[in-house]
């Protein structure tokens, strides 16, 4: 009822979502279909603060139920020149949420005349996610370097955030956290930090079914961002050693009848498929 | 919806918490454990549940992490604005009232158990508790969170009016240690803070430095 949807928190969206979803669910079951599984990034993402900045890492597998929908998707999203965000959870939600906040942050930065701060991005993200009461399934690792130094936040779908020196999120987060808890030290050098993040993501890739393919890294320091995609192709597709092609003449031809079709080419247009 | 909030895989809940606040002559001592869980996984083992609302007013947060962070941010803003309008330090009771207003109005949607504690020039150290549901009451000592159930007996029998600051610190640390010992979902380190006219002094008691009780 209208009374149940109150105040500023999720007022309109909760009402609409509730009724629409209930309606959809009821009808779909009547017809005998099942609702499509949202494409999720069953994922391993992580971040670490080191001496000069932050290193963010992510795997590159996107799943639709038990099938891999994208073997090389990009989970490290741009927020601003000095701030990047890894996203786990529902792929559409992480993509759109980060784009919305990136846009708002650019406007904010133009208005203040300053480079945006990581804590500002954190506030914007947590307030938006809280407003939607967890219905936006975006679990984020936000990292960047601003005038106050390097910062790293983990943001949960319901809108709670934690500011920590190392964080992991996604289905492979436990595997990655195990690596961090073992080898993290404060004020690491860049190479050591990159190796640590690479190993943490690798742990997620090889021990979690929802994570896989390559390892992307993003190294953010004051004034410079290294977007390493891919940093490590941990799962290169193998080369087939044999061939199943039959030789010409394997099947004997008994008769052959050729019928030429008199066609005239009116128009020809070629559209290449994007197989990248 | 309240159950879903705490049992979903991604929700950070602090229902697993032990928080405490004690009034003494000249201020308050507040304390909390440091564990945030999502289901059975500890999402943050070094959480700071003692959140400053104003210079000499703190709140101890238990319940849903998202809800309490959002409420605390909103109250911090409202109290800061109010303090500027007044051009003086706000009262602890004002802060507690703001929490109560929000927690009661949105009681169906929120899961938040908050203890507001601080010092103001008018009434000295005060502790107000705003449990789930949105009631507000002033108490000389207050405990909260899932771990609090295990220490009501200890607190009731060991609290005496007129304790000194050091006695209160020892009392809080021991009570929280006992709660963390018995409550599987509280743990980590003990964070303590003393809020008084002089300001705020914070300390952390690491796991291996906690007071020891039985060796069973």
Coordinates of C-alpha atoms in Angstrom, one line a residue:
Chain A
X1 CA 0.0 0.0 0.0
X2 CA 1.0 3.6 -0.4
X3 CA 1.4 3.9 3.4
X4 CA 3.9 1.1 3.5
X5 CA 6.2 3.0 1.1
X6 CA 7.2 5.9 3.2
X7 CA 9.7 8.7 3.5
X8 CA 12.9 9.2 1.5
X9 CA 14.1 5.6 1.6
X10 CA 13.2 3.7 -1.6
X11 CA 9.8 5.3 -1.7
X12 CA 9.0 5.0 -5.4
X13 CA 11.2 2.2 -6.4
X14 CA 10.2 -0.1 -3.6
X15 CA 6.5 0.3 -4.5
X16 CA 7.0 -0.3 -8.2
X17 CA 9.5 -3.1 -7.7
X18 CA 7.2 -4.9 -5.3
X19 CA 4.1 -4.9 -7.4
X20 CA 5.8 -5.5 -10.7
X21 CA 7.9 -8.4 -9.5
X22 CA 4.9 -10.0 -7.7
X23 CA 2.9 -9.7 -10.9
X24 CA 5.7 -11.1 -13.1
X25 CA 6.4 -14.0 -10.8
X26 CA 2.7 -15.0 -10.6
X27 CA 2.2 -14.9 -14.4
X28 CA 5.4 -16.6 -15.3
X29 CA 4.7 -19.6 -13.2
X30 CA 1.2 -19.9 -14.7
X31 CA 2.7 -20.1 -18.2
X32 CA 5.2 -22.7 -17.2
X33 CA 8.4 -20.6 -17.9
X34 CA 11.0 -19.7 -15.4
X35 CA 12.4 -16.2 -15.1
X36 CA 15.8 -15.6 -16.8
X37 CA 18.8 -15.7 -14.5
X38 CA 20.4 -12.2 -14.3
X39 CA 23.9 -12.1 -15.6
X40 CA 26.1 -12.0 -12.5
X41 CA 29.7 -11.6 -12.2
X42 CA 30.4 -14.5 -9.9
X43 CA 33.6 -12.9 -9.1
X44 CA 36.8 -12.3 -7.3
X45 CA 37.7 -8.7 -6.8
X46 CA 40.2 -7.2 -4.4
X47 CA 42.2 -4.2 -3.5
X48 CA 45.3 -3.3 -1.5
X49 CA 46.8 -0.1 -0.2
X50 CA 50.6 0.0 -0.6
X51 CA 53.3 2.6 -0.1
X52 CA 52.5 4.9 -3.1
X53 CA 48.8 4.2 -3.8
X54 CA 46.4 1.4 -4.4
X55 CA 46.3 -1.7 -6.5
X56 CA 42.9 -3.1 -7.6
X57 CA 42.5 -6.5 -9.1
X58 CA 39.7 -8.5 -10.7
X59 CA 39.1 -11.7 -12.6
X60 CA 37.3 -11.6 -16.0
X61 CA 34.5 -14.1 -16.0
X62 CA 30.8 -13.2 -16.2
X63 CA 28.3 -16.0 -15.6
X64 CA 24.6 -16.5 -16.5
X65 CA 23.6 -19.2 -14.1
X66 CA 26.0 -22.0 -14.6
X67 CA 27.2 -20.9 -18.1
X68 CA 30.0 -18.5 -18.8
X69 CA 28.5 -15.6 -20.6
X70 CA 31.6 -13.5 -21.1
X71 CA 35.1 -14.9 -20.9
X72 CA 36.8 -11.6 -20.9
X73 CA 34.6 -8.9 -19.3
X74 CA 36.0 -5.8 -17.7
X75 CA 35.2 -5.5 -14.0
X76 CA 37.4 -2.5 -13.1
X77 CA 35.3 0.5 -13.9
X78 CA 36.4 4.1 -14.3
X79 CA 35.0 6.6 -11.8
X80 CA 37.4 9.5 -12.2
X81 CA 41.0 10.0 -13.4
X82 CA 42.2 9.1 -9.9
X83 CA 39.5 6.7 -8.7
X84 CA 38.6 3.3 -10.1
X85 CA 36.0 0.8 -8.8
X86 CA 35.8 -3.0 -9.1
X87 CA 32.3 -4.5 -9.2
X88 CA 30.9 -7.8 -8.1
X89 CA 27.2 -9.0 -8.1
X90 CA 24.7 -8.3 -10.9
X91 CA 26.8 -7.1 -13.9
X92 CA 24.2 -4.5 -15.1
X93 CA 23.9 -3.0 -11.6
X94 CA 27.7 -2.6 -11.1
X95 CA 28.1 -1.1 -14.6
X96 CA 25.2 1.4 -14.4
X97 CA 25.9 2.4 -10.7
X98 CA 29.5 3.1 -11.4
X99 CA 28.6 5.1 -14.6
X100 CA 26.0 7.2 -12.7
X101 CA 28.4 8.0 -9.9
X102 CA 31.2 8.7 -12.4
X103 CA 29.0 11.2 -14.2
X104 CA 27.9 12.9 -11.0
X105 CA 31.4 13.0 -9.7
X106 CA 32.7 14.7 -12.8
X107 CA 30.0 17.4 -12.5
X108 CA 30.8 17.8 -8.8
X109 CA 34.5 18.1 -9.7
X110 CA 33.8 20.8 -12.2
X111 CA 31.7 22.6 -9.7
X112 CA 34.3 22.5 -6.9
X113 CA 37.3 23.0 -9.3
X114 CA 39.1 20.2 -7.5
X115 CA 40.2 16.6 -8.2
X116 CA 37.5 14.4 -6.7
X117 CA 38.1 12.6 -3.4
X118 CA 37.6 8.9 -2.9
X119 CA 35.5 9.5 0.2
X120 CA 33.1 11.6 -1.9
X121 CA 32.6 8.7 -4.4
X122 CA 32.1 6.4 -1.4
X123 CA 29.4 8.7 0.1
X124 CA 27.6 8.9 -3.2
X125 CA 27.7 5.2 -3.8
X126 CA 26.6 4.2 -0.3
X127 CA 23.7 6.7 -0.3
X128 CA 22.4 5.5 -3.6
X129 CA 22.7 1.8 -2.7
X130 CA 21.0 2.4 0.7
X131 CA 18.2 4.3 -1.1
X132 CA 17.5 1.2 -3.1
X133 CA 17.6 -1.0 0.0
X134 CA 19.8 -3.7 -1.4
X135 CA 17.7 -4.3 -4.6
X136 CA 20.7 -3.0 -6.6
X137 CA 23.0 -6.0 -6.3
X138 CA 26.3 -4.1 -6.6
X139 CA 29.2 -5.1 -4.2
X140 CA 32.1 -2.8 -5.0
X141 CA 35.7 -2.3 -4.1
X142 CA 36.5 1.4 -4.5
X143 CA 40.0 2.6 -4.6
X144 CA 41.9 5.8 -5.5
X145 CA 44.5 8.4 -4.6
X146 CA 43.5 12.0 -3.8
X147 CA 45.0 14.9 -1.9
X148 CA 44.7 13.0 1.4
X149 CA 46.6 10.0 0.1
X150 CA 45.5 6.5 -1.0
X151 CA 42.1 5.2 0.1
X152 CA 40.3 1.8 -0.3
X153 CA 36.7 1.1 0.5
X154 CA 34.5 -1.9 0.3
X155 CA 30.8 -1.2 -0.4
X156 CA 28.0 -3.7 0.1
X157 CA 24.7 -3.8 -1.8
X158 CA 22.7 -2.6 1.2
X159 CA 24.8 0.5 1.6
X160 CA 27.3 -0.3 4.3
X161 CA 31.0 0.5 3.7
X162 CA 34.2 -0.3 5.3
X163 CA 37.5 1.6 5.0
X164 CA 40.4 -0.9 5.2
X165 CA 43.9 -1.4 4.0
X166 CA 42.9 -4.6 2.1
X167 CA 39.5 -5.9 0.9
X168 CA 38.1 -8.6 -1.2
X169 CA 34.5 -9.1 -2.6
X170 CA 32.6 -11.5 -4.7
X171 CA 32.1 -15.3 -4.6
X172 CA 35.9 -15.9 -4.6
X173 CA 36.5 -13.4 -1.8
X174 CA 37.3 -16.0 0.8
X175 CA 40.0 -17.5 -1.3
X176 CA 41.5 -14.1 -2.0
X177 CA 41.2 -13.0 1.6
X178 CA 43.2 -16.1 2.7
X179 CA 46.1 -14.9 0.5
X180 CA 45.9 -11.4 1.8
X181 CA 45.7 -12.4 5.5
X182 CA 48.8 -14.5 4.9
X183 CA 51.0 -12.1 3.0
X184 CA 49.8 -8.5 3.5
X185 CA 52.2 -6.0 5.0
X186 CA 51.7 -2.3 5.5
X187 CA 53.7 0.0 3.1
X188 CA 54.6 -2.6 0.5
X189 CA 56.5 -1.8 -2.7
X190 CA 54.6 -1.6 -6.0
X191 CA 56.0 -4.9 -7.4
X192 CA 55.2 -6.8 -4.2
X193 CA 51.7 -5.3 -4.0
X194 CA 51.0 -6.2 -7.6
X195 CA 52.2 -9.8 -7.0
X196 CA 50.0 -10.1 -3.9
X197 CA 46.9 -8.9 -5.7
X198 CA 47.7 -11.1 -8.7
X199 CA 48.0 -14.1 -6.4
X200 CA 44.8 -13.3 -4.5
X201 CA 42.8 -13.1 -7.7
X202 CA 44.5 -16.3 -8.9
X203 CA 43.4 -18.0 -5.7
X204 CA 39.8 -16.9 -6.5
X205 CA 40.1 -18.0 -10.2
X206 CA 41.3 -21.5 -9.4
X207 CA 39.3 -22.3 -6.3
X208 CA 35.9 -20.6 -7.1
X209 CA 33.7 -21.8 -9.9
X210 CA 32.2 -18.4 -10.4
X211 CA 35.6 -16.8 -11.2
X212 CA 37.9 -17.5 -14.0
X213 CA 39.8 -16.4 -17.1
X214 CA 42.3 -13.6 -16.8
X215 CA 43.5 -11.3 -14.1
X216 CA 43.1 -7.5 -14.6
X217 CA 45.0 -5.1 -12.5
X218 CA 44.8 -1.4 -12.0
X219 CA 47.6 0.4 -10.2
X220 CA 46.7 4.0 -9.0
X221 CA 49.3 6.4 -7.8
X222 CA 49.4 10.1 -7.4
X223 CA 49.2 11.4 -10.9
X224 CA 49.3 8.1 -12.7
X225 CA 47.0 5.1 -13.4
X226 CA 48.3 1.8 -14.9
X227 CA 45.3 -0.1 -16.3
X228 CA 46.8 -3.5 -16.9
X229 CA 44.2 -5.5 -18.9
X230 CA 45.1 -8.3 -19.0
X231 CA 47.9 -8.4 -16.5
X232 CA 48.0 -12.1 -16.5
X233 CA 46.3 -14.5 -18.9
X234 CA 46.0 -17.3 -16.4
X235 CA 43.7 -19.4 -18.5
X236 CA 44.9 -19.3 -22.1
X237 CA 42.8 -21.5 -24.4
X238 CA 44.9 -24.5 -25.4
X239 CA 45.9 -25.4 -29.0
X240 CA 44.2 -28.5 -30.4
X241 CA 46.8 -31.2 -31.2
X242 CA 44.7 -33.3 -33.5
X243 CA 42.1 -32.7 -36.2
X244 CA 38.7 -34.3 -36.7
X245 CA 38.5 -33.2 -40.3
X246 CA 37.9 -36.0 -42.7
X247 CA 40.1 -36.1 -45.8
X248 CA 38.5 -35.4 -49.2
X249 CA 37.4 -38.6 -50.8
X250 CA 36.6 -40.4 -47.5
X251 CA 32.9 -40.6 -48.5
X252 CA 32.5 -41.9 -52.0
X253 CA 30.3 -39.9 -54.4
X254 CA 27.8 -42.0 -56.3
X255 CA 25.9 -39.3 -58.4
X256 CA 26.2 -35.6 -58.8
X257 CA 23.5 -33.2 -60.1
X258 CA 24.2 -29.5 -60.4
X259 CA 21.3 -27.0 -60.8
X260 CA 22.5 -23.4 -61.4
X261 CA 20.2 -20.7 -59.8
X262 CA 20.0 -17.6 -62.0
X263 CA 20.3 -14.9 -59.3
X264 CA 21.2 -11.3 -59.7
X265 CA 23.1 -9.5 -56.9
X266 CA 21.1 -6.4 -56.1
X267 CA 22.9 -5.2 -52.9
X268 CA 25.8 -6.3 -50.9
X269 CA 26.6 -5.2 -47.4
X270 CA 29.2 -6.7 -45.0
X271 CA 28.9 -6.4 -41.3
X272 CA 31.9 -7.8 -39.3
X273 CA 31.1 -9.5 -36.0
X274 CA 32.8 -8.2 -32.9
X275 CA 34.7 -11.2 -31.7
X276 CA 37.1 -9.3 -29.4
Chain B
X1 CA 12.1 -7.9 5.2
X2 CA 13.9 -7.7 8.6
X3 CA 14.9 -11.3 8.4
X4 CA 16.0 -11.0 4.8
X5 CA 18.2 -8.1 5.8
X6 CA 20.3 -10.2 8.0
X7 CA 20.3 -13.6 6.4
X8 CA 21.2 -12.6 2.8
X9 CA 24.6 -13.4 1.5
X10 CA 25.7 -9.9 1.0
X11 CA 24.3 -8.1 3.9
X12 CA 26.7 -6.8 6.5
X13 CA 25.1 -7.1 9.8
X14 CA 26.4 -6.3 13.1
X15 CA 23.6 -8.0 15.0
X16 CA 26.6 -10.0 16.1
X17 CA 27.9 -7.3 18.3
X18 CA 28.7 -6.4 21.9
X19 CA 28.5 -2.7 22.7
X20 CA 28.4 -0.9 26.1
X21 CA 28.4 2.5 27.6
X22 CA 28.9 3.7 31.3
X23 CA 28.4 7.1 32.8
X24 CA 30.9 8.4 35.4
X25 CA 31.5 11.6 37.1
X26 CA 32.9 13.9 34.4
X27 CA 32.1 11.8 31.3
X28 CA 31.3 8.5 29.8
X29 CA 33.2 5.4 28.8
X30 CA 32.1 3.6 25.7
X31 CA 33.2 0.3 24.3
X32 CA 32.5 -2.2 21.4
X33 CA 33.9 -5.3 19.8
X34 CA 35.1 -5.2 16.2
X35 CA 33.4 -7.9 14.2
X36 CA 31.0 -7.4 11.2
X37 CA 29.6 -10.5 9.6
X38 CA 27.8 -11.4 6.4
X39 CA 26.3 -14.7 7.3
X40 CA 29.1 -16.9 8.7
X41 CA 31.9 -14.9 7.1
X42 CA 33.6 -12.1 9.0
X43 CA 33.5 -9.2 6.5
X44 CA 35.5 -6.8 8.7
X45 CA 37.4 -8.0 11.8
X46 CA 38.6 -4.5 12.8
X47 CA 35.4 -2.5 12.6
X48 CA 35.0 0.7 14.5
X49 CA 31.5 0.7 15.9
X50 CA 32.1 3.8 18.0
X51 CA 31.1 6.6 15.6
X52 CA 31.6 10.3 16.4
X53 CA 28.4 12.3 15.9
X54 CA 29.8 15.5 17.3
X55 CA 32.9 16.6 19.0
X56 CA 31.9 15.1 22.4
X57 CA 29.0 12.9 21.4
X58 CA 29.4 9.3 20.2
X59 CA 27.1 6.5 19.2
X60 CA 27.7 2.7 19.5
X61 CA 26.1 0.9 16.6
X62 CA 24.5 -2.5 16.6
X63 CA 22.1 -4.1 14.1
X64 CA 22.4 -3.8 10.4
X65 CA 25.6 -2.1 9.3
X66 CA 24.0 -0.3 6.3
X67 CA 21.1 1.0 8.4
X68 CA 23.2 2.3 11.3
X69 CA 25.8 3.9 9.0
X70 CA 23.0 5.7 7.1
X71 CA 21.3 6.8 10.3
X72 CA 24.5 8.0 11.9
X73 CA 25.4 10.0 8.8
X74 CA 22.0 11.6 8.8
X75 CA 22.1 12.5 12.5
X76 CA 25.7 13.8 12.2
X77 CA 24.5 16.2 9.5
X78 CA 21.4 17.3 11.5
X79 CA 23.2 17.7 14.7
X80 CA 26.0 19.7 13.0
X81 CA 23.5 22.0 11.4
X82 CA 21.6 22.4 14.7
X83 CA 24.9 23.2 16.6
X84 CA 25.8 25.9 14.1
X85 CA 22.3 27.4 14.4
X86 CA 22.6 27.4 18.2
X87 CA 26.2 28.5 18.1
X88 CA 27.0 26.2 21.0
X89 CA 27.8 22.6 21.7
X90 CA 24.7 20.4 21.3
X91 CA 23.2 18.4 24.2
X92 CA 23.6 14.6 24.3
X93 CA 19.8 14.4 24.7
X94 CA 19.3 16.3 21.4
X95 CA 21.5 13.7 19.6
X96 CA 19.6 10.9 21.3
X97 CA 16.3 12.5 20.3
X98 CA 17.4 12.7 16.7
X99 CA 18.3 9.1 16.7
X100 CA 15.0 8.2 18.3
X101 CA 13.0 10.2 15.8
X102 CA 14.5 8.4 12.9
X103 CA 14.5 4.9 14.5
X104 CA 10.9 5.2 15.6
X105 CA 9.6 6.7 12.4
X106 CA 11.1 4.1 10.2
X107 CA 11.0 1.3 12.7
X108 CA 9.4 -1.2 10.2
X109 CA 12.2 -0.7 7.7
X110 CA 15.2 -0.4 10.0
X111 CA 17.2 -2.8 12.2
X112 CA 19.2 -0.6 14.4
X113 CA 20.1 -0.8 18.1
X114 CA 22.1 2.3 19.1
X115 CA 23.6 3.6 22.3
X116 CA 24.2 7.4 22.3
X117 CA 26.8 8.6 24.8
X118 CA 28.7 11.8 25.4
X119 CA 29.4 14.8 27.5
X120 CA 27.8 18.2 27.4
X121 CA 28.3 21.2 29.7
X122 CA 24.7 21.2 31.0
X123 CA 24.3 17.7 32.3
X124 CA 27.8 16.1 32.2
X125 CA 28.3 12.6 31.0
X126 CA 25.1 10.9 29.8
X127 CA 24.2 7.5 28.2
X128 CA 20.9 7.1 26.3
X129 CA 19.9 3.8 24.8
X130 CA 17.8 3.6 21.6
X131 CA 17.1 -0.1 21.0
X132 CA 15.2 -1.6 18.0
X133 CA 11.7 -0.2 17.9
X134 CA 12.8 3.3 18.7
X135 CA 12.3 3.8 22.4
X136 CA 14.8 6.2 24.1
X137 CA 15.7 6.1 27.7
X138 CA 18.6 7.4 29.8
X139 CA 20.6 4.8 31.8
X140 CA 23.7 5.0 33.9
X141 CA 25.0 1.9 32.2
X142 CA 23.8 0.3 29.0
X143 CA 24.7 -2.8 27.0
X144 CA 23.6 -3.8 23.5
X145 CA 24.0 -6.2 20.6
X146 CA 23.7 -10.0 20.5
X147 CA 26.6 -10.4 23.0
X148 CA 24.9 -8.3 25.6
X149 CA 22.6 -11.1 26.7
X150 CA 25.5 -12.9 28.2
X151 CA 26.7 -10.1 30.4
X152 CA 23.5 -8.6 31.9
X153 CA 24.2 -10.6 35.1
X154 CA 27.8 -9.5 35.2
X155 CA 26.9 -5.8 34.6
X156 CA 24.1 -5.8 37.2
X157 CA 26.2 -7.3 39.9
X158 CA 29.4 -5.4 39.2
X159 CA 28.2 -1.9 38.5
X160 CA 28.4 0.6 41.3
X161 CA 27.4 4.3 41.1
X162 CA 30.3 6.7 41.5
X163 CA 33.1 4.6 39.8
X164 CA 36.2 6.5 38.6
X165 CA 37.3 6.7 35.0
X166 CA 39.8 3.9 35.4
X167 CA 37.3 1.7 37.2
X168 CA 34.8 2.2 34.4
X169 CA 37.4 1.4 31.7
X170 CA 38.3 -1.8 33.5
X171 CA 34.6 -2.7 34.0
X172 CA 33.8 -2.1 30.3
X173 CA 36.8 -4.0 29.0
X174 CA 36.0 -7.0 31.3
X175 CA 32.3 -7.0 30.4
X176 CA 33.0 -6.9 26.7
X177 CA 35.7 -9.6 26.9
X178 CA 33.2 -11.9 28.7
X179 CA 30.6 -11.2 26.0
X180 CA 33.1 -11.8 23.2
X181 CA 34.2 -15.0 24.8
X182 CA 30.7 -16.5 24.9
X183 CA 29.0 -14.9 21.9
X184 CA 30.3 -16.6 18.7
X185 CA 29.4 -13.6 16.6
X186 CA 31.3 -11.0 18.7
X187 CA 35.1 -10.9 18.6
X188 CA 38.2 -9.2 17.3
X189 CA 39.5 -6.4 19.4
X190 CA 37.9 -4.2 22.1
X191 CA 37.7 -0.6 21.2
X192 CA 37.3 1.8 24.1
X193 CA 36.8 5.6 24.2
X194 CA 36.5 8.1 27.1
X195 CA 34.4 11.2 26.3
X196 CA 34.7 14.0 28.8
X197 CA 35.1 17.7 29.1
X198 CA 38.8 17.4 28.1
X199 CA 37.8 15.6 24.8
X200 CA 38.1 12.1 23.5
X201 CA 40.7 9.5 24.4
X202 CA 40.5 6.3 22.3
X203 CA 42.2 3.0 22.9
X204 CA 42.3 -0.5 21.4
X205 CA 42.8 -3.7 23.4
X206 CA 44.2 -6.4 21.0
X207 CA 43.0 -10.0 21.3
X208 CA 46.1 -11.3 23.2
X209 CA 45.9 -8.4 25.7
X210 CA 42.3 -8.9 26.7
X211 CA 41.7 -9.7 30.4
X212 CA 41.7 -13.4 31.1
X213 CA 39.1 -15.1 33.2
X214 CA 38.7 -18.9 33.5
X215 CA 41.1 -21.2 31.8
X216 CA 38.4 -23.8 31.0

